[in-house]
GROMACS .gro file of C-alpha atoms in nm:
model
  375
    1MET     CA    1  -0.473   2.185  -0.800
    2ILE     CA    2  -0.303   2.128  -0.466
    3LEU     CA    3   0.017   1.928  -0.503
    4LYS     CA    4   0.053   1.652  -0.243
    5ARG     CA    5   0.401   1.543  -0.141
    6VAL     CA    6   0.403   1.170  -0.073
    7TRP     CA    7   0.637   0.909   0.068
    8LEU     CA    8   0.523   0.556  -0.023
    9ASP     CA    9   0.610   0.247   0.183
   10VAL     CA   10   0.538  -0.080  -0.002
   11ASP     CA   11   0.582  -0.458  -0.010
   12PRO     CA   12   0.515  -0.539  -0.379
   13GLY     CA   13   0.281  -0.737  -0.421
   14HIS     CA   14   0.043  -0.709  -0.717
   15ASP     CA   15  -0.183  -0.442  -0.571
   16ASP     CA   16   0.125  -0.253  -0.449
   17ALA     CA   17   0.236  -0.242  -0.813
   18ALA     CA   18  -0.091  -0.069  -0.902
   19ALA     CA   19  -0.036   0.176  -0.616
   20LEU     CA   20   0.315   0.251  -0.742
   21MET     CA   21   0.187   0.312  -1.093
   22MET     CA   22  -0.076   0.555  -0.969
   23ALA     CA   23   0.171   0.735  -0.741
   24CYS     CA   24   0.400   0.788  -1.040
   25GLN     CA   25   0.124   0.916  -1.269
   26LEU     CA   26  -0.129   1.112  -1.061
   27GLU     CA   27  -0.090   1.476  -1.156
   28ASN     CA   28  -0.137   1.611  -0.803
   29ILE     CA   29   0.108   1.368  -0.640
   30LYS     CA   30   0.477   1.448  -0.604
   31LEU     CA   31   0.639   1.120  -0.507
   32LEU     CA   32   0.945   1.189  -0.292
   33GLY     CA   33   1.067   0.834  -0.249
   34VAL     CA   34   0.973   0.472  -0.194
   35SER     CA   35   1.069   0.250   0.096
   36SER     CA   36   1.025  -0.126   0.089
   37VAL     CA   37   0.937  -0.361   0.372
   38HIS     CA   38   0.893  -0.733   0.439
   39GLY     CA   39   0.542  -0.867   0.388
   40ASN     CA   40   0.406  -1.016   0.068
   41ALA     CA   41   0.755  -1.152  -0.003
   42SER     CA   42   1.104  -1.127   0.147
   43ALA     CA   43   1.252  -0.781   0.200
   44GLU     CA   44   1.502  -0.847  -0.079
   45CYS     CA   45   1.225  -0.931  -0.325
   46THR     CA   46   1.001  -0.639  -0.228
   47ALA     CA   47   1.290  -0.393  -0.268
   48GLU     CA   48   1.374  -0.533  -0.611
   49ASN     CA   49   1.008  -0.534  -0.713
   50ALA     CA   50   0.968  -0.170  -0.612
   51ALA     CA   51   1.270  -0.072  -0.822
   52ARG     CA   52   1.146  -0.275  -1.120
   53CYS     CA   53   0.808  -0.102  -1.096
   54LEU     CA   54   0.954   0.248  -1.071
   55HIS     CA   55   1.142   0.191  -1.396
   56ALA     CA   56   0.845   0.034  -1.575
   57PHE     CA   57   0.605   0.306  -1.463
   58ALA     CA   58   0.834   0.592  -1.567
   59ALA     CA   59   0.889   0.744  -1.226
   60PRO     CA   60   1.104   1.058  -1.226
   61SER     CA   61   1.471   0.966  -1.213
   62ASP     CA   62   1.514   1.112  -0.864
   63VAL     CA   63   1.247   0.883  -0.714
   64LEU     CA   64   1.448   0.601  -0.560
   65VAL     CA   65   1.399   0.289  -0.348
   66TYR     CA   66   1.517   0.273   0.012
   67PRO     CA   67   1.519  -0.085   0.145
   68GLY     CA   68   1.372  -0.122   0.492
   69ALA     CA   69   1.283  -0.370   0.763
   70CYS     CA   70   1.332  -0.737   0.681
   71LYS     CA   71   1.121  -0.861   0.975
   72PRO     CA   72   0.852  -0.741   1.216
   73LEU     CA   73   0.942  -0.559   1.536
   74LEU     CA   74   0.873  -0.862   1.756
   75ARG     CA   75   0.743  -1.150   1.546
   76PRO     CA   76   0.895  -1.419   1.324
   77THR     CA   77   0.896  -1.351   0.951
   78LYS     CA   78   0.644  -1.511   0.715
   79HIS     CA   79   0.528  -1.414   0.367
   80ASP     CA   80   0.227  -1.462   0.140
   81PRO     CA   81   0.317  -1.683  -0.159
   82GLU     CA   82  -0.038  -1.819  -0.171
   83ILE     CA   83  -0.157  -1.481  -0.298
   84HIS     CA   84   0.150  -1.315  -0.450
   85GLY     CA   85   0.382  -1.599  -0.550
   86GLU     CA   86   0.726  -1.668  -0.407
   87ASP     CA   87   0.885  -1.343  -0.529
   88GLY     CA   88   0.585  -1.118  -0.463
   89LEU     CA   89   0.501  -1.057  -0.829
   90GLY     CA   90   0.417  -1.408  -0.939
   91GLY     CA   91   0.302  -1.441  -1.300
   92VAL     CA   92   0.396  -1.084  -1.394
   93VAL     CA   93   0.561  -1.049  -1.736
   94GLY     CA   94   0.756  -0.770  -1.903
   95LEU     CA   95   0.931  -0.613  -1.605
   96PRO     CA   96   1.311  -0.576  -1.629
   97SER     CA   97   1.523  -0.818  -1.429
   98ALA     CA   98   1.636  -0.713  -1.083
   99ASP     CA   99   2.004  -0.709  -1.185
  100SER     CA  100   1.954  -0.490  -1.492
  101PRO     CA  101   2.135  -0.152  -1.486
  102GLU     CA  102   1.811   0.045  -1.508
  103VAL     CA  103   1.671  -0.131  -1.201
  104GLN     CA  104   1.992  -0.107  -1.000
  105ALA     CA  105   2.000   0.267  -1.076
  106ARG     CA  106   1.671   0.299  -0.886
  107PHE     CA  107   1.831   0.217  -0.549
  108ALA     CA  108   1.939   0.504  -0.323
  109ARG     CA  109   2.303   0.456  -0.229
  110LYS     CA  110   2.567   0.618  -0.015
  111VAL     CA  111   2.903   0.723  -0.156
  112ASP     CA  112   3.048   0.383  -0.067
  113GLY     CA  113   2.774   0.209  -0.268
  114SER     CA  114   2.577   0.075   0.028
  115SER     CA  115   2.200   0.119   0.041
  116ILE     CA  116   2.040   0.405   0.229
  117HIS     CA  117   1.794   0.260   0.481
  118ALA     CA  118   1.423   0.330   0.459
  119ILE     CA  119   1.386   0.540   0.772
  120GLU     CA  120   1.696   0.745   0.690
  121GLY     CA  121   1.566   0.821   0.342
  122MET     CA  122   1.218   0.892   0.475
  123ALA     CA  123   1.349   1.131   0.739
  124THR     CA  124   1.572   1.319   0.496
  125ALA     CA  125   1.297   1.361   0.237
  126ILE     CA  126   1.041   1.478   0.493
  127LYS     CA  127   1.287   1.717   0.659
  128ASP     CA  128   1.385   1.865   0.323
  129ALA     CA  129   1.020   1.911   0.221
  130TRP     CA  130   0.925   2.066   0.557
  131ARG     CA  131   1.221   2.308   0.579
  132ASP     CA  132   1.158   2.384   0.948
  133GLY     CA  133   0.800   2.487   0.879
  134THR     CA  134   0.861   2.706   0.575
  135GLY     CA  135   0.796   2.425   0.327
  136HIS     CA  136   0.533   2.153   0.297
  137GLN     CA  137   0.408   1.863   0.502
  138VAL     CA  138   0.431   1.511   0.359
  139SER     CA  139   0.170   1.237   0.346
  140VAL     CA  140   0.323   0.899   0.437
  141VAL     CA  141   0.137   0.615   0.268
  142SER     CA  142   0.176   0.251   0.370
  143SER     CA  143   0.053  -0.047   0.170
  144GLY     CA  144   0.225  -0.320   0.372
  145PRO     CA  145   0.325  -0.397   0.730
  146MET     CA  146   0.395  -0.071   0.911
  147THR     CA  147   0.734  -0.171   1.053
  148ASN     CA  148   0.924   0.105   0.872
  149ILE     CA  149   0.664   0.364   0.969
  150ALA     CA  150   0.675   0.260   1.336
  151LEU     CA  151   1.055   0.283   1.335
  152PHE     CA  152   1.036   0.629   1.177
  153VAL     CA  153   0.785   0.744   1.441
  154SER     CA  154   1.007   0.608   1.719
  155VAL     CA  155   1.341   0.739   1.593
  156TYR     CA  156   1.231   1.079   1.458
  157PRO     CA  157   0.956   1.210   1.690
  158HIS     CA  158   1.068   1.567   1.618
  159LEU     CA  159   0.958   1.522   1.254
  160MET     CA  160   0.597   1.439   1.334
  161GLU     CA  161   0.498   1.802   1.277
  162ALA     CA  162   0.626   1.763   0.919
  163VAL     CA  163   0.388   1.472   0.848
  164GLU     CA  164   0.045   1.575   0.720
  165GLN     CA  165  -0.104   1.228   0.763
  166PHE     CA  166  -0.028   0.859   0.778
  167VAL     CA  167  -0.251   0.679   0.528
  168PHE     CA  168  -0.246   0.301   0.532
  169MET     CA  169  -0.423   0.019   0.361
  170GLY     CA  170  -0.500  -0.242   0.624
  171GLY     CA  171  -0.726  -0.353   0.900
  172GLY     CA  172  -1.095  -0.419   0.895
  173VAL     CA  173  -1.406  -0.322   1.089
  174GLY     CA  174  -1.530  -0.648   1.236
  175VAL     CA  175  -1.382  -0.857   0.955
  176GLY     CA  176  -1.046  -1.007   0.860
  177ASN     CA  177  -0.883  -1.191   0.573
  178ARG     CA  178  -0.625  -1.400   0.760
  179SER     CA  179  -0.832  -1.473   1.070
  180ALA     CA  180  -1.193  -1.409   1.157
  181VAL     CA  181  -1.114  -1.048   1.249
  182ALA     CA  182  -0.751  -0.973   1.152
  183GLU     CA  183  -0.629  -0.839   0.819
  184PHE     CA  184  -0.294  -0.944   0.671
  185ASN     CA  185  -0.107  -0.613   0.708
  186ILE     CA  186  -0.189  -0.589   1.079
  187MET     CA  187  -0.197  -0.949   1.192
  188CYS     CA  188   0.058  -1.093   1.435
  189ASP     CA  189   0.141  -1.455   1.516
  190ARG     CA  190  -0.066  -1.491   1.831
  191ALA     CA  191  -0.381  -1.437   1.631
  192CYS     CA  192  -0.340  -1.783   1.489
  193PRO     CA  193  -0.120  -2.021   1.689
  194ILE     CA  194   0.066  -2.257   1.456
  195GLU     CA  195   0.009  -2.554   1.685
  196THR     CA  196  -0.370  -2.529   1.663
  197CYS     CA  197  -0.440  -2.364   1.327
  198SER     CA  198  -0.561  -2.581   1.041
  199HIS     CA  199  -0.538  -2.290   0.795
  200THR     CA  200  -0.238  -2.112   0.645
  201CYS     CA  201  -0.087  -1.905   0.927
  202PHE     CA  202   0.050  -1.558   0.864
  203ASP     CA  203   0.254  -1.449   1.161
  204SER     CA  204   0.486  -1.215   0.974
  205LEU     CA  205   0.318  -0.890   1.043
  206SER     CA  206   0.350  -0.672   1.344
  207ALA     CA  207   0.041  -0.551   1.525
  208GLU     CA  208   0.279  -0.373   1.760
  209ALA     CA  209   0.401  -0.156   1.471
  210ALA     CA  210   0.046  -0.058   1.380
  211GLN     CA  211  -0.028   0.044   1.739
  212ILE     CA  212   0.283   0.265   1.747
  213VAL     CA  213   0.153   0.446   1.440
  214PHE     CA  214  -0.197   0.479   1.586
  215ASP     CA  215  -0.043   0.637   1.897
  216ALA     CA  216   0.160   0.894   1.701
  217PRO     CA  217   0.038   1.256   1.732
  218VAL     CA  218  -0.046   1.269   1.361
  219LYS     CA  219  -0.368   1.227   1.166
  220THR     CA  220  -0.399   0.862   1.062
  221VAL     CA  221  -0.627   0.729   0.789
  222MET     CA  222  -0.723   0.362   0.759
  223ILE     CA  223  -0.843   0.213   0.430
  224PRO     CA  224  -0.988  -0.118   0.558
  225ILE     CA  225  -1.077  -0.430   0.365
  226ASN     CA  226  -1.446  -0.349   0.414
  227VAL     CA  227  -1.385  -0.078   0.153
  228THR     CA  228  -1.112  -0.235  -0.061
  229HIS     CA  229  -1.325  -0.544  -0.118
  230THR     CA  230  -1.571  -0.323  -0.310
  231ALA     CA  231  -1.303  -0.210  -0.560
  232ILE     CA  232  -1.311  -0.518  -0.781
  233VAL     CA  233  -1.124  -0.532  -1.112
  234THR     CA  234  -1.407  -0.679  -1.317
  235SER     CA  235  -1.357  -0.826  -1.664
  236ASN     CA  236  -1.483  -0.502  -1.817
  237ILE     CA  237  -1.229  -0.293  -1.628
  238HIS     CA  238  -0.953  -0.545  -1.701
  239SER     CA  239  -1.036  -0.527  -2.072
  240ARG     CA  240  -1.021  -0.146  -2.068
  241LEU     CA  241  -0.685  -0.167  -1.892
  242ARG     CA  242  -0.557  -0.398  -2.170
  243SER     CA  243  -0.667  -0.161  -2.446
  244PRO     CA  244  -0.825   0.186  -2.446
  245HIS     CA  245  -1.024   0.106  -2.762
  246PRO     CA  246  -1.207  -0.227  -2.798
  247HIS     CA  247  -1.366  -0.328  -2.470
  248LEU     CA  248  -1.495  -0.662  -2.350
  249LEU     CA  249  -1.665  -0.843  -2.638
  250ASP     CA  250  -1.862  -1.164  -2.581
  251GLY     CA  251  -1.670  -1.221  -2.259
  252VAL     CA  252  -1.330  -1.203  -2.433
  253LEU     CA  253  -1.074  -0.953  -2.303
  254ALA     CA  254  -0.929  -0.703  -2.548
  255HIS     CA  255  -0.579  -0.780  -2.677
  256PRO     CA  256  -0.314  -0.576  -2.491
  257SER     CA  257  -0.230  -0.279  -2.710
  258THR     CA  258   0.115  -0.210  -2.561
  259ASN     CA  259   0.386  -0.380  -2.361
  260LEU     CA  260   0.295  -0.177  -2.054
  261ARG     CA  261  -0.067  -0.279  -2.073
  262ASN     CA  262   0.035  -0.642  -2.116
  263THR     CA  263   0.245  -0.617  -1.801
  264LEU     CA  264  -0.037  -0.455  -1.603
  265SER     CA  265  -0.278  -0.718  -1.732
  266SER     CA  266  -0.051  -0.994  -1.606
  267VAL     CA  267  -0.054  -0.824  -1.265
  268ILE     CA  268  -0.434  -0.840  -1.258
  269SER     CA  269  -0.462  -1.191  -1.406
  270PHE     CA  270  -0.237  -1.360  -1.149
  271PHE     CA  271  -0.400  -1.169  -0.863
  272ALA     CA  272  -0.745  -1.262  -0.991
  273GLY     CA  273  -0.650  -1.629  -0.998
  274THR     CA  274  -0.517  -1.642  -0.644
  275TYR     CA  275  -0.809  -1.441  -0.504
  276LYS     CA  276  -1.052  -1.677  -0.671
  277SER     CA  277  -0.880  -1.992  -0.546
  278THR     CA  278  -0.813  -1.863  -0.194
  279PHE     CA  279  -1.111  -1.641  -0.115
  280GLY     CA  280  -1.367  -1.729  -0.381
  281PHE     CA  281  -1.369  -1.389  -0.554
  282ASP     CA  282  -1.534  -1.478  -0.887
  283GLN     CA  283  -1.573  -1.131  -1.039
  284GLY     CA  284  -1.209  -1.024  -1.009
  285PRO     CA  285  -0.953  -0.923  -0.748
  286PRO     CA  286  -0.983  -0.627  -0.509
  287LEU     CA  287  -0.721  -0.361  -0.580
  288HIS     CA  288  -0.650  -0.291  -0.212
  289ASP     CA  289  -0.335  -0.082  -0.205
  290ALA     CA  290  -0.415   0.152  -0.491
  291LEU     CA  291  -0.698   0.293  -0.280
  292ALA     CA  292  -0.452   0.436  -0.029
  293ILE     CA  293  -0.287   0.649  -0.298
  294ALA     CA  294  -0.626   0.740  -0.441
  295TYR     CA  295  -0.732   0.868  -0.098
  296VAL     CA  296  -0.439   1.111  -0.081
  297SER     CA  297  -0.505   1.234  -0.433
  298HIS     CA  298  -0.885   1.244  -0.422
  299PRO     CA  299  -1.022   1.211  -0.066
  300GLU     CA  300  -1.361   1.331  -0.190
  301LEU     CA  301  -1.411   0.987  -0.347
  302PHE     CA  302  -1.431   0.834   0.001
  303GLY     CA  303  -1.687   0.837   0.275
  304ALA     CA  304  -1.506   0.834   0.610
  305GLN     CA  305  -1.556   0.893   0.980
  306ARG     CA  306  -1.321   0.958   1.268
  307PHE     CA  307  -1.302   0.697   1.547
  308ARG     CA  308  -1.077   0.568   1.821
  309VAL     CA  309  -0.889   0.267   1.680
  310ASP     CA  310  -0.653   0.032   1.862
  311VAL     CA  311  -0.495  -0.301   1.774
  312GLU     CA  312  -0.570  -0.610   1.979
  313LEU     CA  313  -0.227  -0.743   2.077
  314HIS     CA  314  -0.303  -1.037   2.306
  315GLY     CA  315  -0.636  -1.204   2.231
  316LYS     CA  316  -0.636  -1.576   2.164
  317HIS     CA  317  -0.885  -1.542   1.879
  318THR     CA  318  -0.860  -1.171   1.801
  319ALA     CA  319  -0.491  -1.071   1.801
  320GLY     CA  320  -0.425  -0.836   1.514
  321GLU     CA  321  -0.783  -0.703   1.502
  322THR     CA  322  -0.824  -0.331   1.445
  323VAL     CA  323  -1.073  -0.244   1.718
  324VAL     CA  324  -1.283   0.049   1.595
  325ASP     CA  325  -1.478   0.217   1.875
  326VAL     CA  326  -1.790   0.283   1.667
  327TRP     CA  327  -2.007   0.357   1.973
  328ASN     CA  328  -1.759   0.585   2.151
  329TYR     CA  329  -1.719   0.366   2.458
  330ARG     CA  330  -1.376   0.508   2.533
  331GLN     CA  331  -1.352   0.867   2.646
  332CYS     CA  332  -1.127   1.052   2.402
  333ASP     CA  333  -1.023   1.409   2.338
  334ASP     CA  334  -0.991   1.574   1.996
  335SER     CA  335  -0.620   1.508   1.960
  336TRP     CA  336  -0.454   1.257   1.733
  337GLY     CA  337  -0.260   0.982   1.903
  338SER     CA  338  -0.279   0.789   2.227
  339ASN     CA  339  -0.554   0.989   2.401
  340GLY     CA  340  -0.775   1.093   2.114
  341LYS     CA  341  -0.997   0.979   1.832
  342ASN     CA  342  -0.687   0.882   1.645
  343CYS     CA  343  -0.803   0.752   1.307
  344VAL     CA  344  -1.017   0.848   1.010
  345VAL     CA  345  -1.168   0.520   0.891
  346ALA     CA  346  -1.281   0.496   0.530
  347GLN     CA  347  -1.630   0.349   0.503
  348SER     CA  348  -1.699   0.366   0.131
  349VAL     CA  349  -1.545   0.458  -0.202
  350GLN     CA  350  -1.702   0.572  -0.528
  351VAL     CA  351  -1.587   0.263  -0.718
  352ASP     CA  352  -1.657   0.378  -1.074
  353GLN     CA  353  -1.475   0.708  -1.021
  354PHE     CA  354  -1.181   0.527  -0.862
  355PHE     CA  355  -1.137   0.302  -1.162
  356GLU     CA  356  -1.164   0.596  -1.401
  357LEU     CA  357  -0.880   0.752  -1.205
  358LEU     CA  358  -0.680   0.431  -1.231
  359LEU     CA  359  -0.739   0.398  -1.606
  360ASN     CA  360  -0.641   0.761  -1.663
  361CYS     CA  361  -0.314   0.685  -1.485
  362VAL     CA  362  -0.263   0.384  -1.711
  363SER     CA  363  -0.309   0.606  -2.018
  364ARG     CA  364  -0.057   0.862  -1.892
  365CYS     CA  365   0.189   0.587  -1.806
  366ASP     CA  366   0.136   0.423  -2.144
  367ALA     CA  367   0.259   0.736  -2.320
  368ILE     CA  368   0.597   0.741  -2.143
  369SER     CA  369   0.673   0.392  -2.011
  370PRO     CA  370   1.013   0.257  -2.120
  371LEU     CA  371   0.846  -0.083  -2.159
  372ASN     CA  372   0.690   0.051  -2.479
  373VAL     CA  373   1.015   0.173  -2.632
  374GLN     CA  374   1.088  -0.178  -2.761
  375GLN     CA  375   0.782  -0.168  -2.990
   0.00000   0.00000   0.00000
C-alpha cells in the first residue's frame, strides 16, 4: 500500500462532509491538514463546519483547520443556500456546536491565539513533507472554489515541485449546473449578469483562480460533473449507510444504528431534498466532492484522459466554462501548465466500487467516532 499525503481544501457543504469523512478514514490517505474557503456558505461557516466534521469523523488530533479566503480573487461574494442551507450544512443533526471546546481545539492557532491562514498552513505542511526532496510529495485536493489554491500557487511557486498533483472537483465537459456550461465551483459573475438573469445567480466563485491553477507547472486532475452526476446515493445505498445490517425493505430506509450513521444520513437526506427540488434528481443526490478524495486513494476506479483545459473568463453566455480541447485544436507540448496538455479529465467512475469504498469508510468511522460515545 502506497501512503498518499493529502492536503484538503473544502467549503462544507454536504458532499464536502462526505469527502472529509473519507479523507479521515481511508487507510492509504495521510491527511496533513484542512483549509476552508468561501463557497457553499460564508468563510466563517465553512471553517466551523470543517472543524465540526473533523471532530465527528475522528480525525487524528494533529489534523487541524486553517481558515482561508473569504471572497473570490476578483468577484463579489455569493453563496449557495438553495442547495446547502444558510450555514452550509442545513438539516444536519448530531454535530457538535461550533463554540464547543472540542471543535475550537480543531483550529490551528499561533501562540497569540490567532488563526493560522490557509496558505501558510498549506505551505508549512507541504514543505515539511517534502523536506527539500528527501521526503514525499503532497496531493492537494480541492472541493470548493480554488481561491486558496491559486493564492498558494502565486505566493509559493518554489513549492510546486513538492506538489504531486492538484485534484479538484469542479467544471464540466460541455455542461454546467449554474449556467448552460458553467459549474458552481468555477463559475464567475459575468457568466450570468444579474440584470438579465431570471434564475438564481451565483457570482461568488472565481474562474480566475481556476485558470491560475491550470497554468501551474503541476499535474492537475479535474473530476467534472459529467462524472459526479453518475455517483448517485440511491435509497439502497442510503439505507446501507444508515445500518450495516438490514437494508432497504419495501422502500423503507433502515433505522440508523448509531449516532454517527444518523448524522451521515441527515447529510444525505437534506442534500437529496435540495437536489430533487432544484435539479430534479429523483433517485438521490450526487456525492460530488467525495469523488476527488476517492481519485487520490484509488485512481484505478476512474477512466480519464489528458487534455488541454482552460477557463472561459469573458464570454457573455459561457464565462466560467471549463473548455476541454477534446480534438486537440491547440498545439501543446507534454508539460503541465500554461503551454501543455495541463489536465487529466475524469470521464467515468466505477460507481458500485466507489460506494463500497465509501461504506467501508463509514464502518471504520463508526468504530471510533466520538459521536457514538454518548450511546
